[in-house]
Amino acid sequence: MSSLQSLYHQYKEKMQKRSDLYHAIALMHWDQEINLPSEGDSFRSQQIATLSGISHEMFTSDEMGELLDKLYEQRKQLSPKATRNVEETKRDYDKRQKYPTDFVTQLSRAQSEALQAWKEAQEEDQFKKFAPHLARLVELRRKECEIIGYDDHPYDALLDQYEPYTKTKDIENIFTQVKEQLVPFVHQLLSSSQPDTSSLQQHYPHDKQWDFGNYLLQELGYNFEAGRQDIALHPFTISFNPNDVRLTTRINEYDLREMPWSTIHEAGHALYEQGLPEEQYGLPLGEAVSLGIHESQSRLWENNVGRSWSFCKAFFPILKAYFPNALFDVSLSELYRALNIVQPSLIRTAADELTYHLHILIRFEIEKALIEDQLPVKDIPALWNKKYKKYLDIEVPSDQQGVLQDIHWSHGSFGYFPTYSLGSFYAAQFFQQAQADIPQLSQKIEERQFAPLLSWLRENIHQHGRRYSAQELCTQITGAPLNFNSFMEYAEQKYRPLYQLTTSPSS
Ligand code: ZN
């Protein structure tokens, strides 16, 4: 073994050990959500904190730094994949090294206090209880932007933690188009006659839904030998390695629109994780590109596939067999229309696939103003409500159903929200390309043949891990960086006929 190869080998071993620890922590988190008896909570938190500390020390040690410096210098002599691993790890390492220990402690304390305050504020509908904590988190995050550094906009530094290499101006660009194109289109839909959703809001028995969900996962290509599904309060997917990727769901017996499509959403995340290359375990090339790309996988399956006419047609007879009492006199087009209703709502997580992005637009505008120091925290609720009126034409009756609804700001996770929208926009662009690349894709979906689409995603996205940035990956697959047009085209093609619209919003 050459000395360079031996250095790379040492690096790989260290990274994999750290990953073992990281995934042991993840398993403890999974257990905490699914199985943990209530009295086990405090020791569990202590155990997780201990292991997290060790994992952090392993990664930020001087030894690791020296190893990375040596490898980085000679990286061009390594294979292209190994080069990328070294470059990405060095980037992660350098960023971590910038944080002074007392800043990390301050942030972590502020976060746990803010979380507690947020819970109380939400329960009591009292924004002012949360406000000082939020102000403190804004102050700390603004400091963090200076610690990490940025070229154009401080928000870049925060965004980079979730969507590496994507800049504030990219997000601004996209949301300008959301405002100019999607907002008027949504308003046009809202003024048309609405589908009747009552057929989906009947009694759909719990056990039957559970069985149907498992059946769906199997059909989509989720490997049950490399994962499992459980019930959780808030559905999530968690991976310990590509051969053990677990997902969760929740069941609403009185609304069929929830569980199956939430399961499809989580399946999209899980299929991505199951498709990451095993031999790159613990290294950047064994990890997902970004939150936006992760979300593109869940949304592509949930919306572009799962809410399509072809998909509804494919599963309609099966749904009828599972739920004969509720669906006996419901037609396929009723189901399809009810499933795709567009309506303004107060709660982001309950929003349809179009108005969802207006919820994110509002959060992005507020976050940006906070980080720019243009918005005092006490003014957030009024601004929030004003924007809901403007973009969604809806009155916000309380902060509980308004500014206090999401957990994200209680961690000070500014820069996270935009990745949800990026997910849908990437999904539209990827799906458009998949339709061009896979002959008769809609027909295949109608016949419940999902393997061609899954292979396409594996080959174009999953197998690469972090080999390319999100924008590079998108350009490589579709020939262009992320644009909003694909999403808007998707929206118009689907919802114009669904809402029987004839004129275009611009005419
Ligand atoms: Zn998701």
Short mmCIF file of C-alpha atoms and ligand atoms in Angstrom, two decimals:
data_model
loop_
_atom_site.label_atom_id
_atom_site.label_comp_id
_atom_site.label_asym_id
_atom_site.label_seq_id
_atom_site.Cartn_x
_atom_site.Cartn_y
_atom_site.Cartn_z
CA MET A 1 0.00 0.00 0.00
CA SER A 2 1.40 3.44 -0.91
CA SER A 3 1.58 5.95 1.90
CA LEU A 4 -1.26 7.93 0.34
CA GLN A 5 -3.47 4.86 0.17
CA SER A 6 -2.64 4.07 3.75
CA LEU A 7 -3.63 7.60 4.77
CA TYR A 8 -6.91 7.22 2.93
CA HIS A 9 -7.46 3.89 4.63
CA GLN A 10 -6.92 5.48 8.06
CA TYR A 11 -9.32 8.26 7.16
CA LYS A 12 -11.98 5.80 6.04
CA GLU A 13 -11.63 3.75 9.20
CA LYS A 14 -11.97 6.83 11.42
CA MET A 15 -15.00 8.07 9.49
CA GLN A 16 -16.69 4.70 9.70
CA LYS A 17 -16.13 4.46 13.44
CA ARG A 18 -17.62 7.88 13.88
CA SER A 19 -20.52 6.80 11.72
CA ASP A 20 -21.06 3.68 13.86
CA LEU A 21 -21.36 5.92 16.88
CA TYR A 22 -23.61 8.35 15.04
CA HIS A 23 -25.96 5.58 13.99
CA ALA A 24 -25.98 4.08 17.49
CA ILE A 25 -27.24 7.50 18.62
CA ALA A 26 -29.82 7.44 15.82
CA LEU A 27 -31.01 4.04 16.98
CA MET A 28 -31.43 5.44 20.50
CA HIS A 29 -33.49 8.27 19.04
CA TRP A 30 -35.64 5.83 17.08
CA ASP A 31 -36.17 3.78 20.22
CA GLN A 32 -37.03 6.95 22.14
CA GLU A 33 -39.80 7.74 19.64
CA ILE A 34 -41.13 4.20 19.29
CA ASN A 35 -40.50 2.05 22.36
CA LEU A 36 -39.06 3.95 25.31
CA PRO A 37 -40.99 3.68 28.60
CA SER A 38 -41.74 7.14 30.02
CA GLU A 39 -39.40 6.84 32.99
CA GLY A 40 -36.48 5.98 30.74
CA ASP A 41 -36.40 9.43 29.22
CA SER A 42 -33.92 11.29 31.43
CA PHE A 43 -31.19 8.62 31.37
CA ARG A 44 -31.70 8.20 27.66
CA SER A 45 -31.08 11.91 27.09
CA GLN A 46 -27.90 11.64 29.17
CA GLN A 47 -26.73 8.60 27.17
CA ILE A 48 -27.37 10.34 23.89
CA ALA A 49 -25.54 13.47 25.07
CA THR A 50 -22.50 11.38 26.12
CA LEU A 51 -22.26 9.54 22.82
CA SER A 52 -22.83 12.76 20.85
CA GLY A 53 -19.94 14.36 22.72
CA ILE A 54 -17.62 11.44 21.88
CA SER A 55 -18.69 11.51 18.24
CA HIS A 56 -18.02 15.25 18.09
CA GLU A 57 -14.57 14.84 19.67
CA MET A 58 -13.69 12.04 17.26
CA PHE A 59 -14.47 14.20 14.28
CA THR A 60 -12.94 17.47 15.47
CA SER A 61 -9.70 16.00 16.91
CA ASP A 62 -6.34 17.46 15.86
CA GLU A 63 -5.38 14.02 14.63
CA MET A 64 -8.31 14.03 12.22
CA GLY A 65 -7.34 17.55 11.14
CA GLU A 66 -3.76 16.55 10.36
CA LEU A 67 -4.88 13.49 8.47
CA LEU A 68 -7.30 15.55 6.40
CA ASP A 69 -4.67 18.22 5.67
CA LYS A 70 -2.27 15.60 4.34
CA LEU A 71 -4.92 13.93 2.24
CA TYR A 72 -6.25 17.22 0.95
CA GLU A 73 -2.82 18.27 -0.31
CA GLN A 74 -2.41 15.08 -2.34
CA ARG A 75 -6.07 14.54 -3.16
CA LYS A 76 -5.67 14.86 -6.91
CA GLN A 77 -3.69 11.61 -6.92
CA LEU A 78 -6.66 9.76 -5.45
CA SER A 79 -9.59 8.39 -7.46
CA PRO A 80 -12.27 11.01 -8.31
CA LYS A 81 -14.67 9.53 -5.75
CA ALA A 82 -12.03 9.46 -3.01
CA THR A 83 -11.06 13.05 -3.91
CA ARG A 84 -14.62 14.18 -3.45
CA ASN A 85 -14.86 12.38 -0.10
CA VAL A 86 -11.76 14.15 1.13
CA GLU A 87 -12.91 17.55 -0.14
CA GLU A 88 -16.34 17.27 1.41
CA THR A 89 -15.01 15.98 4.72
CA LYS A 90 -12.45 18.78 4.84
CA ARG A 91 -15.21 21.29 4.18
CA ASP A 92 -17.31 19.83 7.04
CA TYR A 93 -14.29 19.69 9.33
CA ASP A 94 -13.16 23.27 8.69
CA LYS A 95 -16.64 24.53 9.37
CA ARG A 96 -16.89 22.64 12.67
CA GLN A 97 -13.47 23.93 13.74
CA LYS A 98 -14.66 27.52 13.50
CA TYR A 99 -17.06 27.18 16.42
CA PRO A 100 -15.70 28.37 19.80
CA THR A 101 -16.69 25.93 22.54
CA ASP A 102 -18.50 28.59 24.58
CA PHE A 103 -20.64 29.47 21.58
CA VAL A 104 -21.71 25.83 21.20
CA THR A 105 -22.61 25.69 24.90
CA GLN A 106 -24.55 28.98 24.75
CA LEU A 107 -26.48 27.89 21.68
CA SER A 108 -27.33 24.51 23.08
CA ARG A 109 -28.58 26.06 26.34
CA ALA A 110 -30.60 28.70 24.50
CA GLN A 111 -32.14 26.00 22.34
CA SER A 112 -33.33 23.83 25.20
CA GLU A 113 -34.75 26.85 27.04
CA ALA A 114 -36.44 28.06 23.88
CA LEU A 115 -37.97 24.65 23.21
CA GLN A 116 -39.50 24.58 26.65
CA ALA A 117 -40.77 28.15 26.30
CA TRP A 118 -42.17 27.42 22.85
CA LYS A 119 -44.13 24.43 24.17
CA GLU A 120 -45.67 26.54 26.93
CA ALA A 121 -46.29 29.52 24.64
CA GLN A 122 -48.01 27.26 22.15
CA GLU A 123 -50.18 25.58 24.75
CA GLU A 124 -51.23 28.90 26.23
CA ASP A 125 -51.32 30.81 22.94
CA GLN A 126 -48.92 33.41 24.36
CA PHE A 127 -46.30 34.53 21.84
CA LYS A 128 -44.77 36.90 24.37
CA LYS A 129 -43.57 33.91 26.44
CA PHE A 130 -41.55 32.67 23.47
CA ALA A 131 -40.44 36.08 22.16
CA PRO A 132 -37.37 36.70 24.38
CA HIS A 133 -36.07 33.19 23.64
CA LEU A 134 -36.59 33.63 19.94
CA ALA A 135 -34.80 36.98 20.09
CA ARG A 136 -31.88 35.28 21.83
CA LEU A 137 -31.73 32.57 19.15
CA VAL A 138 -31.81 35.18 16.38
CA GLU A 139 -28.92 36.97 18.08
CA LEU A 140 -26.92 33.73 18.39
CA ARG A 141 -27.60 32.68 14.81
CA ARG A 142 -26.54 36.11 13.56
CA LYS A 143 -23.33 35.61 15.51
CA GLU A 144 -23.00 32.16 13.96
CA CYS A 145 -23.17 33.67 10.46
CA GLU A 146 -20.14 35.78 11.39
CA ILE A 147 -18.34 32.74 12.86
CA ILE A 148 -18.85 30.61 9.75
CA GLY A 149 -18.49 33.47 7.28
CA TYR A 150 -20.30 34.14 3.99
CA ASP A 151 -19.79 35.93 0.69
CA ASP A 152 -23.00 37.79 -0.04
CA HIS A 153 -25.63 37.39 2.62
CA PRO A 154 -25.42 36.23 6.25
CA TYR A 155 -28.36 33.86 5.65
CA ASP A 156 -26.08 31.95 3.21
CA ALA A 157 -24.17 30.62 6.20
CA LEU A 158 -27.33 29.18 7.79
CA LEU A 159 -28.74 27.82 4.55
CA ASP A 160 -25.48 26.02 3.86
CA GLN A 161 -26.04 23.73 6.85
CA TYR A 162 -29.08 22.20 5.20
CA GLU A 163 -28.53 22.96 1.51
CA PRO A 164 -24.77 23.13 0.93
CA TYR A 165 -23.59 25.50 -1.82
CA THR A 166 -27.06 27.02 -2.31
CA LYS A 167 -27.19 30.78 -1.77
CA THR A 168 -29.81 33.18 -0.46
CA LYS A 169 -30.01 34.83 -3.87
CA ASP A 170 -30.95 31.45 -5.44
CA ILE A 171 -33.82 31.08 -2.98
CA GLU A 172 -34.88 34.70 -3.50
CA ASN A 173 -34.94 34.12 -7.21
CA ILE A 174 -37.19 31.09 -6.88
CA PHE A 175 -39.56 32.75 -4.42
CA THR A 176 -39.88 35.83 -6.63
CA GLN A 177 -41.34 33.46 -9.22
CA VAL A 178 -43.53 31.80 -6.60
CA LYS A 179 -44.96 35.26 -5.88
CA GLU A 180 -45.35 36.23 -9.51
CA GLN A 181 -46.72 32.95 -10.86
CA LEU A 182 -47.92 30.57 -8.19
CA VAL A 183 -49.74 33.09 -5.97
CA PRO A 184 -52.05 34.35 -8.78
CA PHE A 185 -52.58 30.80 -10.02
CA VAL A 186 -53.61 29.62 -6.55
CA HIS A 187 -55.97 32.59 -6.22
CA GLN A 188 -57.56 31.60 -9.51
CA LEU A 189 -58.09 28.04 -8.26
CA LEU A 190 -59.51 29.28 -4.97
CA SER A 191 -62.15 31.30 -6.75
CA SER A 192 -63.31 28.25 -8.74
CA SER A 193 -65.72 25.61 -7.50
CA GLN A 194 -64.11 23.24 -5.00
CA PRO A 195 -64.12 19.43 -5.11
CA ASP A 196 -66.16 17.57 -2.51
CA THR A 197 -63.88 15.75 -0.07
CA SER A 198 -66.55 14.09 2.07
CA SER A 199 -66.00 10.68 0.46
CA LEU A 200 -62.49 10.56 1.91
CA GLN A 201 -63.61 11.78 5.33
CA GLN A 202 -65.56 8.72 6.34
CA HIS A 203 -64.58 5.83 8.61
CA TYR A 204 -61.53 3.99 7.28
CA PRO A 205 -60.63 1.29 9.83
CA HIS A 206 -57.21 1.50 11.47
CA ASP A 207 -56.07 -2.07 10.76
CA LYS A 208 -57.12 -1.97 7.16
CA GLN A 209 -55.18 1.27 6.67
CA TRP A 210 -52.12 -0.28 8.29
CA ASP A 211 -52.32 -3.28 5.96
CA PHE A 212 -52.87 -1.08 2.93
CA GLY A 213 -49.84 1.05 3.88
CA ASN A 214 -47.59 -2.00 4.10
CA TYR A 215 -48.90 -3.27 0.80
CA LEU A 216 -48.20 0.12 -0.81
CA LEU A 217 -44.62 0.15 0.48
CA GLN A 218 -44.01 -3.25 -1.03
CA GLU A 219 -45.45 -2.16 -4.37
CA LEU A 220 -43.23 0.94 -4.49
CA GLY A 221 -40.10 -1.15 -4.00
CA TYR A 222 -39.31 -0.53 -0.33
CA ASN A 223 -37.27 -3.47 0.94
CA PHE A 224 -38.76 -4.86 4.16
CA GLU A 225 -35.69 -7.09 4.62
CA ALA A 226 -33.75 -3.83 5.02
CA GLY A 227 -36.20 -1.90 7.15
CA ARG A 228 -39.50 -1.83 9.01
CA GLN A 229 -42.49 0.40 9.60
CA ASP A 230 -43.94 1.51 12.93
CA ILE A 231 -46.54 3.94 14.21
CA ALA A 232 -45.32 7.32 15.51
CA LEU A 233 -46.85 10.62 16.55
CA HIS A 234 -45.09 12.51 13.75
CA PRO A 235 -44.11 10.37 10.76
CA PHE A 236 -40.38 10.23 10.04
CA THR A 237 -37.76 8.07 8.34
CA ILE A 238 -34.46 7.16 9.94
CA SER A 239 -31.49 5.27 8.55
CA PHE A 240 -28.76 3.31 10.33
CA ASN A 241 -27.16 2.08 7.10
CA PRO A 242 -28.56 1.26 3.63
CA ASN A 243 -29.61 -2.17 4.92
CA ASP A 244 -31.61 -0.84 7.87
CA VAL A 245 -33.84 2.09 6.99
CA ARG A 246 -36.95 2.46 9.12
CA LEU A 247 -40.04 4.53 8.56
CA THR A 248 -43.07 5.49 10.59
CA THR A 249 -46.60 6.52 9.89
CA ARG A 250 -49.70 7.65 11.73
CA ILE A 251 -53.29 6.72 11.02
CA ASN A 252 -56.34 8.97 10.95
CA GLU A 253 -59.38 6.72 10.81
CA TYR A 254 -61.56 9.58 9.58
CA ASP A 255 -59.49 10.94 6.73
CA LEU A 256 -58.06 8.64 4.08
CA ARG A 257 -56.01 11.50 2.61
CA GLU A 258 -53.49 11.30 5.44
CA MET A 259 -51.88 7.90 6.04
CA PRO A 260 -51.41 6.46 2.53
CA TRP A 261 -49.81 9.63 1.17
CA SER A 262 -47.73 10.22 4.25
CA THR A 263 -46.50 6.62 3.87
CA ILE A 264 -45.65 7.26 0.22
CA HIS A 265 -43.80 10.43 1.28
CA GLU A 266 -41.72 8.57 3.88
CA ALA A 267 -41.18 5.74 1.39
CA GLY A 268 -39.54 8.28 -0.93
CA HIS A 269 -37.09 9.23 1.84
CA ALA A 270 -36.52 5.55 2.70
CA LEU A 271 -35.93 4.45 -0.91
CA TYR A 272 -33.25 7.13 -1.18
CA GLU A 273 -31.49 5.89 1.96
CA GLN A 274 -31.78 2.24 0.87
CA GLY A 275 -30.21 3.24 -2.45
CA LEU A 276 -27.10 4.94 -1.06
CA PRO A 277 -23.92 3.00 -1.85
CA GLU A 278 -23.05 0.54 0.91
CA GLU A 279 -19.32 0.64 0.19
CA GLN A 280 -19.28 4.37 0.98
CA TYR A 281 -20.77 3.89 4.46
CA GLY A 282 -19.60 6.63 6.82
CA LEU A 283 -18.19 8.79 4.02
CA PRO A 284 -19.78 11.76 2.24
CA LEU A 285 -20.46 9.63 -0.84
CA GLY A 286 -22.59 7.39 1.36
CA GLU A 287 -24.76 10.31 2.47
CA ALA A 288 -27.67 12.26 1.00
CA VAL A 289 -26.78 15.43 -0.95
CA SER A 290 -28.91 17.88 1.02
CA LEU A 291 -32.27 18.24 2.71
CA GLY A 292 -33.72 19.66 -0.52
CA ILE A 293 -32.65 16.63 -2.53
CA HIS A 294 -33.90 14.31 0.21
CA GLU A 295 -37.24 16.06 0.11
CA SER A 296 -37.28 15.87 -3.69
CA GLN A 297 -37.39 12.09 -3.35
CA SER A 298 -40.28 12.06 -0.89
CA ARG A 299 -42.29 14.65 -2.82
CA LEU A 300 -41.70 13.04 -6.18
CA TRP A 301 -43.25 9.82 -4.92
CA GLU A 302 -45.96 11.49 -2.86
CA ASN A 303 -47.13 14.12 -5.36
CA ASN A 304 -45.81 13.60 -8.88
CA VAL A 305 -46.50 9.87 -8.64
CA GLY A 306 -48.90 9.33 -5.72
CA ARG A 307 -51.39 12.09 -6.48
CA SER A 308 -51.40 11.54 -10.23
CA TRP A 309 -54.37 10.31 -12.20
CA SER A 310 -52.40 7.20 -13.25
CA PHE A 311 -51.63 6.29 -9.66
CA CYS A 312 -55.23 6.81 -8.50
CA LYS A 313 -56.44 4.69 -11.40
CA ALA A 314 -53.95 1.94 -10.56
CA PHE A 315 -54.93 1.69 -6.89
CA PHE A 316 -58.61 2.57 -7.06
CA PRO A 317 -59.89 -1.02 -7.40
CA ILE A 318 -57.51 -2.12 -4.62
CA LEU A 319 -58.62 0.70 -2.33
CA LYS A 320 -62.22 -0.31 -2.97
CA ALA A 321 -61.41 -3.87 -1.96
CA TYR A 322 -59.76 -2.65 1.27
CA PHE A 323 -62.52 -0.18 2.12
CA PRO A 324 -65.71 -1.47 0.49
CA ASN A 325 -68.08 0.29 2.90
CA ALA A 326 -66.65 3.77 2.51
CA LEU A 327 -65.88 3.68 -1.20
CA PHE A 328 -68.69 1.60 -2.69
CA ASP A 329 -70.40 4.52 -4.45
CA VAL A 330 -67.35 6.76 -4.95
CA SER A 331 -66.01 7.19 -8.49
CA LEU A 332 -62.37 7.37 -9.53
CA SER A 333 -62.65 11.00 -10.59
CA GLU A 334 -64.28 11.93 -7.26
CA LEU A 335 -61.39 10.32 -5.44
CA TYR A 336 -58.81 12.01 -7.65
CA ARG A 337 -60.39 15.45 -7.26
CA ALA A 338 -60.88 15.10 -3.51
CA LEU A 339 -57.27 14.04 -3.11
CA ASN A 340 -56.06 17.08 -5.00
CA ILE A 341 -58.13 19.85 -3.47
CA VAL A 342 -56.32 23.19 -3.26
CA GLN A 343 -57.47 25.32 -0.36
CA PRO A 344 -55.96 27.92 1.94
CA SER A 345 -55.14 26.57 5.36
CA LEU A 346 -53.54 27.88 8.53
CA ILE A 347 -51.31 24.90 9.21
CA ARG A 348 -48.33 24.26 6.95
CA THR A 349 -48.16 20.50 7.48
CA ALA A 350 -51.79 20.11 6.42
CA ALA A 351 -51.40 22.18 3.26
CA ASP A 352 -51.93 20.88 -0.27
CA GLU A 353 -49.03 20.66 -2.72
CA LEU A 354 -49.56 24.18 -4.15
CA THR A 355 -50.47 26.41 -1.20
CA TYR A 356 -47.70 24.67 0.77
CA HIS A 357 -45.14 26.90 -0.91
CA LEU A 358 -46.94 30.06 0.17
CA HIS A 359 -46.50 28.92 3.77
CA ILE A 360 -42.79 28.52 3.09
CA LEU A 361 -42.56 31.86 1.27
CA ILE A 362 -43.92 33.60 4.38
CA ARG A 363 -41.43 31.85 6.66
CA PHE A 364 -38.51 32.60 4.34
CA GLU A 365 -39.36 36.31 4.12
CA ILE A 366 -39.61 36.55 7.90
CA GLU A 367 -36.40 34.60 8.55
CA LYS A 368 -34.45 36.69 6.11
CA ALA A 369 -35.68 39.91 7.70
CA LEU A 370 -34.71 38.56 11.14
CA ILE A 371 -31.20 37.63 10.05
CA GLU A 372 -30.82 41.00 8.31
CA ASP A 373 -31.82 42.60 11.63
CA GLN A 374 -34.72 44.34 9.88
CA LEU A 375 -37.49 42.88 11.99
CA PRO A 376 -37.90 43.10 15.78
CA VAL A 377 -39.14 39.77 17.17
CA LYS A 378 -42.16 41.41 18.81
CA ASP A 379 -43.45 42.42 15.35
CA ILE A 380 -43.40 38.88 13.92
CA PRO A 381 -47.01 37.86 14.73
CA ALA A 382 -48.52 40.95 13.08
CA LEU A 383 -46.35 40.52 10.01
CA TRP A 384 -47.12 36.78 9.88
CA ASN A 385 -50.85 37.45 9.94
CA LYS A 386 -50.58 40.18 7.32
CA LYS A 387 -48.71 37.87 4.97
CA TYR A 388 -51.24 35.05 5.46
CA LYS A 389 -53.94 37.50 4.45
CA LYS A 390 -51.96 38.69 1.45
CA TYR A 391 -50.77 35.38 0.03
CA LEU A 392 -53.41 32.91 1.23
CA ASP A 393 -56.33 35.25 1.78
CA ILE A 394 -56.91 33.80 5.22
CA GLU A 395 -57.34 35.35 8.66
CA VAL A 396 -55.12 33.93 11.39
CA PRO A 397 -57.29 33.62 14.52
CA SER A 398 -54.49 32.93 17.03
CA ASP A 399 -50.71 32.70 17.30
CA GLN A 400 -51.16 29.06 18.22
CA GLN A 401 -52.44 28.45 14.70
CA GLY A 402 -50.08 31.07 13.35
CA VAL A 403 -46.53 31.93 14.21
CA LEU A 404 -46.27 29.36 17.03
CA GLN A 405 -47.23 26.30 14.97
CA ASP A 406 -43.81 25.04 13.87
CA ILE A 407 -41.09 23.62 16.09
CA HIS A 408 -38.24 24.80 13.78
CA TRP A 409 -37.78 28.29 15.23
CA SER A 410 -37.61 26.90 18.76
CA HIS A 411 -34.25 25.42 17.70
CA GLY A 412 -33.41 28.60 15.82
CA SER A 413 -33.23 26.46 12.68
CA PHE A 414 -33.35 29.37 10.23
CA GLY A 415 -32.61 28.27 6.67
CA TYR A 416 -34.40 24.93 7.04
CA PHE A 417 -37.86 25.85 5.71
CA PRO A 418 -36.80 26.74 2.15
CA THR A 419 -35.48 23.19 1.64
CA TYR A 420 -39.06 21.86 1.77
CA SER A 421 -40.00 23.96 -1.25
CA LEU A 422 -36.75 23.20 -3.02
CA GLY A 423 -37.73 19.55 -2.62
CA SER A 424 -40.93 19.99 -4.61
CA PHE A 425 -39.24 22.12 -7.26
CA TYR A 426 -36.40 19.64 -7.75
CA ALA A 427 -39.00 16.83 -7.81
CA ALA A 428 -40.91 18.49 -10.65
CA GLN A 429 -37.75 18.97 -12.68
CA PHE A 430 -36.53 15.41 -12.04
CA PHE A 431 -39.92 13.90 -12.80
CA GLN A 432 -40.17 15.81 -16.07
CA GLN A 433 -36.82 14.31 -17.05
CA ALA A 434 -37.86 10.82 -15.92
CA GLN A 435 -40.93 11.12 -18.16
CA ALA A 436 -38.66 11.99 -21.08
CA ASP A 437 -36.22 9.16 -20.28
CA ILE A 438 -38.61 6.33 -19.40
CA PRO A 439 -40.94 5.37 -22.25
CA GLN A 440 -44.61 5.52 -21.25
CA LEU A 441 -43.95 6.21 -17.60
CA SER A 442 -47.58 7.14 -16.87
CA GLN A 443 -48.74 3.88 -18.41
CA LYS A 444 -46.24 2.00 -16.26
CA ILE A 445 -47.54 3.72 -13.13
CA GLU A 446 -51.07 2.82 -14.15
CA GLU A 447 -49.92 -0.82 -14.28
CA ARG A 448 -48.22 -0.48 -10.89
CA GLN A 449 -44.80 -0.98 -12.42
CA PHE A 450 -42.57 1.22 -10.28
CA ALA A 451 -39.27 -0.55 -10.88
CA PRO A 452 -38.33 1.53 -13.97
CA LEU A 453 -38.78 4.79 -12.05
CA LEU A 454 -36.95 3.49 -8.99
CA SER A 455 -34.04 2.29 -11.16
CA TRP A 456 -33.93 5.71 -12.81
CA LEU A 457 -33.72 7.41 -9.40
CA ARG A 458 -31.12 4.92 -8.16
CA GLU A 459 -28.94 5.46 -11.19
CA ASN A 460 -29.28 9.24 -11.47
CA ILE A 461 -29.49 10.26 -7.82
CA HIS A 462 -29.21 7.63 -5.08
CA GLN A 463 -25.97 5.88 -6.07
CA HIS A 464 -23.98 9.15 -6.08
CA GLY A 465 -24.38 10.18 -2.44
CA ARG A 466 -22.67 13.57 -2.07
CA ARG A 467 -20.55 13.13 -5.19
CA TYR A 468 -22.19 16.25 -6.68
CA SER A 469 -23.78 19.30 -5.12
CA ALA A 470 -27.55 19.65 -5.51
CA GLN A 471 -27.17 22.13 -8.36
CA GLU A 472 -24.52 20.00 -10.13
CA LEU A 473 -26.68 16.93 -9.80
CA CYS A 474 -29.70 18.75 -11.17
CA THR A 475 -27.73 20.09 -14.14
CA GLN A 476 -26.26 16.67 -14.80
CA ILE A 477 -29.66 14.98 -14.82
CA THR A 478 -31.86 17.60 -16.48
CA GLY A 479 -29.35 19.71 -18.43
CA ALA A 480 -30.19 22.81 -16.38
CA PRO A 481 -29.83 24.11 -12.84
CA LEU A 482 -32.94 24.26 -10.66
CA ASN A 483 -35.68 26.38 -12.19
CA PHE A 484 -39.23 27.12 -11.15
CA ASN A 485 -40.72 26.50 -14.62
CA SER A 486 -40.96 22.73 -14.28
CA PHE A 487 -43.01 23.04 -11.11
CA MET A 488 -45.26 25.70 -12.61
CA GLU A 489 -45.79 23.61 -15.74
CA TYR A 490 -46.63 20.61 -13.59
CA ALA A 491 -49.08 22.70 -11.55
CA GLU A 492 -50.81 24.15 -14.61
CA GLN A 493 -51.02 20.87 -16.49
CA LYS A 494 -52.51 19.10 -13.53
CA TYR A 495 -54.77 21.70 -11.92
CA ARG A 496 -56.21 23.51 -14.96
CA PRO A 497 -58.20 20.47 -16.08
CA LEU A 498 -58.87 19.44 -12.49
CA TYR A 499 -60.45 22.82 -11.77
CA GLN A 500 -61.85 23.19 -15.29
CA LEU A 501 -59.97 26.43 -15.87
CA THR A 502 -59.69 27.69 -19.40
CA THR A 503 -57.97 31.06 -19.28
CA SER A 504 -54.39 31.40 -18.22
CA PRO A 505 -53.66 33.62 -15.18
CA SER A 506 -51.62 36.02 -17.27
CA SER A 507 -54.28 36.55 -19.96
ZN ZN B 1 -40.11 14.77 4.02
#
